[in-house]
Amino acid sequence: EVLCHQGHEADAMYVAVDGDIDVYVLTKPGLGEHVARVAPGRVFGDAGLVTGKPRAATVVASSDATVLMLDRERFKRLYDTDGESPSA
């Protein structure tokens, strides 16, 4: 199952709980290069929430996996206590 697609808007960040979660970077149309495996306890997808840039990679659950998701609004509430953006 695809958790996030390279080039798409970053609308959430994730924490890997268990399972096989792989990271691919599109090198040519239709061809992705495996660049990493996300270990349990690691966070992924957070850079786009901070920078506002699109996803830099596609992340796929290659087997049954459990992930926790924090969407953009909840992320902002955690870091935006004084009206400034999380990147400020």
PDB file of C-alpha atoms in Angstrom:
ATOM      1  CA  GLU A   1       0.000   0.000   0.000  1.00  0.00           C
ATOM      2  CA  VAL A   2       1.339   3.425  -0.958  1.00  0.00           C
ATOM      3  CA  LEU A   3       1.478   5.729   2.060  1.00  0.00           C
ATOM      4  CA  CYS A   4       2.639   8.825   0.176  1.00  0.00           C
ATOM      5  CA  HIS A   5       3.616   9.653  -3.417  1.00  0.00           C
ATOM      6  CA  GLN A   6       6.671  11.549  -4.613  1.00  0.00           C
ATOM      7  CA  GLY A   7       5.662  14.982  -5.913  1.00  0.00           C
ATOM      8  CA  HIS A   8       2.349  15.131  -4.031  1.00  0.00           C
ATOM      9  CA  GLU A   9       1.502  17.718  -1.406  1.00  0.00           C
ATOM     10  CA  ALA A  10       2.774  16.843   2.079  1.00  0.00           C
ATOM     11  CA  ASP A  11      -0.441  16.692   4.089  1.00  0.00           C
ATOM     12  CA  ALA A  12       0.709  14.447   6.954  1.00  0.00           C
ATOM     13  CA  MET A  13       3.693  12.906   8.693  1.00  0.00           C
ATOM     14  CA  TYR A  14       3.990   9.339   9.930  1.00  0.00           C
ATOM     15  CA  VAL A  15       5.617   7.190  12.602  1.00  0.00           C
ATOM     16  CA  ALA A  16       6.465   3.602  11.670  1.00  0.00           C
ATOM     17  CA  VAL A  17       5.264   1.198  14.365  1.00  0.00           C
ATOM     18  CA  ASP A  18       5.937  -2.138  12.689  1.00  0.00           C
ATOM     19  CA  GLY A  19       6.084  -3.875   9.319  1.00  0.00           C
ATOM     20  CA  ASP A  20       8.151  -3.349   6.186  1.00  0.00           C
ATOM     21  CA  ILE A  21       8.057   0.229   4.945  1.00  0.00           C
ATOM     22  CA  ASP A  22      10.183   1.076   1.919  1.00  0.00           C
ATOM     23  CA  VAL A  23      11.203   4.396   0.368  1.00  0.00           C
ATOM     24  CA  TYR A  24      11.566   4.834  -3.403  1.00  0.00           C
ATOM     25  CA  VAL A  25      12.707   7.808  -5.467  1.00  0.00           C
ATOM     26  CA  LEU A  26      11.411   8.102  -9.018  1.00  0.00           C
ATOM     27  CA  THR A  27      14.431   8.261 -11.311  1.00  0.00           C
ATOM     28  CA  LYS A  28      12.601   7.966 -14.646  1.00  0.00           C
ATOM     29  CA  PRO A  29       8.895   7.855 -15.459  1.00  0.00           C
ATOM     30  CA  GLY A  30       7.614   4.564 -14.064  1.00  0.00           C
ATOM     31  CA  LEU A  31      10.972   3.564 -12.574  1.00  0.00           C
ATOM     32  CA  GLY A  32      11.670   3.974  -8.869  1.00  0.00           C
ATOM     33  CA  GLU A  33      14.927   3.281  -7.043  1.00  0.00           C
ATOM     34  CA  HIS A  34      14.755   1.735  -3.559  1.00  0.00           C
ATOM     35  CA  VAL A  35      16.672   4.126  -1.296  1.00  0.00           C
ATOM     36  CA  ALA A  36      15.739   3.145   2.266  1.00  0.00           C
ATOM     37  CA  ARG A  37      13.695   1.033   4.640  1.00  0.00           C
ATOM     38  CA  VAL A  38      11.957   2.822   7.518  1.00  0.00           C
ATOM     39  CA  ALA A  39      12.683   1.166  10.869  1.00  0.00           C
ATOM     40  CA  PRO A  40      10.045   0.919  13.603  1.00  0.00           C
ATOM     41  CA  GLY A  41       9.983   4.071  15.707  1.00  0.00           C
ATOM     42  CA  ARG A  42      11.243   6.298  12.883  1.00  0.00           C
ATOM     43  CA  VAL A  43       9.367   9.335  11.592  1.00  0.00           C
ATOM     44  CA  PHE A  44       8.887   9.982   7.876  1.00  0.00           C
ATOM     45  CA  GLY A  45       7.057  12.536   5.763  1.00  0.00           C
ATOM     46  CA  ASP A  46       7.759  15.386   8.166  1.00  0.00           C
ATOM     47  CA  ALA A  47      10.054  17.486   5.945  1.00  0.00           C
ATOM     48  CA  GLY A  48       7.257  18.531   3.610  1.00  0.00           C
ATOM     49  CA  LEU A  49       5.103  19.735   6.482  1.00  0.00           C
ATOM     50  CA  VAL A  50       7.888  22.028   7.666  1.00  0.00           C
ATOM     51  CA  THR A  51       9.112  23.255   4.270  1.00  0.00           C
ATOM     52  CA  GLY A  52       5.847  23.224   2.325  1.00  0.00           C
ATOM     53  CA  LYS A  53       7.605  21.383  -0.516  1.00  0.00           C
ATOM     54  CA  PRO A  54       6.104  18.339  -2.273  1.00  0.00           C
ATOM     55  CA  ARG A  55       7.009  14.797  -1.228  1.00  0.00           C
ATOM     56  CA  ALA A  56      10.590  13.900  -2.134  1.00  0.00           C
ATOM     57  CA  ALA A  57       9.891  10.152  -2.326  1.00  0.00           C
ATOM     58  CA  THR A  58       7.208   7.497  -2.514  1.00  0.00           C
ATOM     59  CA  VAL A  59       6.767   5.438   0.655  1.00  0.00           C
ATOM     60  CA  VAL A  60       5.223   1.976   0.455  1.00  0.00           C
ATOM     61  CA  ALA A  61       4.127  -0.525   3.102  1.00  0.00           C
ATOM     62  CA  SER A  62       5.622  -3.667   1.538  1.00  0.00           C
ATOM     63  CA  SER A  63       3.914  -5.948   4.055  1.00  0.00           C
ATOM     64  CA  ASP A  64       1.311  -5.555   6.767  1.00  0.00           C
ATOM     65  CA  ALA A  65       2.460  -2.452   8.605  1.00  0.00           C
ATOM     66  CA  THR A  66       1.222  -0.202  11.351  1.00  0.00           C
ATOM     67  CA  VAL A  67       1.866   3.535  11.110  1.00  0.00           C
ATOM     68  CA  LEU A  68       0.651   6.497  13.111  1.00  0.00           C
ATOM     69  CA  MET A  69      -0.367   9.549  11.095  1.00  0.00           C
ATOM     70  CA  LEU A  70      -0.320  13.190  12.183  1.00  0.00           C
ATOM     71  CA  ASP A  71      -2.119  15.423   9.697  1.00  0.00           C
ATOM     72  CA  ARG A  72      -1.110  18.996   8.830  1.00  0.00           C
ATOM     73  CA  GLU A  73      -3.686  20.665  11.092  1.00  0.00           C
ATOM     74  CA  ARG A  74      -2.692  18.685  14.180  1.00  0.00           C
ATOM     75  CA  PHE A  75       0.978  19.228  13.346  1.00  0.00           C
ATOM     76  CA  LYS A  76       0.418  22.995  13.138  1.00  0.00           C
ATOM     77  CA  ARG A  77      -1.458  23.011  16.449  1.00  0.00           C
ATOM     78  CA  LEU A  78       1.462  21.292  18.160  1.00  0.00           C
ATOM     79  CA  TYR A  79       4.001  23.815  16.904  1.00  0.00           C
ATOM     80  CA  ASP A  80       1.951  26.936  16.316  1.00  0.00           C
ATOM     81  CA  THR A  81       1.134  28.082  19.813  1.00  0.00           C
ATOM     82  CA  ASP A  82       1.942  31.742  19.179  1.00  0.00           C
ATOM     83  CA  GLY A  83       0.526  32.279  15.684  1.00  0.00           C
ATOM     84  CA  GLU A  84       3.790  31.643  13.805  1.00  0.00           C
ATOM     85  CA  SER A  85       4.422  28.815  11.362  1.00  0.00           C
ATOM     86  CA  PRO A  86       6.435  25.752  12.477  1.00  0.00           C
ATOM     87  CA  SER A  87       9.295  26.808  10.188  1.00  0.00           C
ATOM     88  CA  ALA A  88       9.673  30.208  11.872  1.00  0.00           C
TER      89      ALA A  88
END
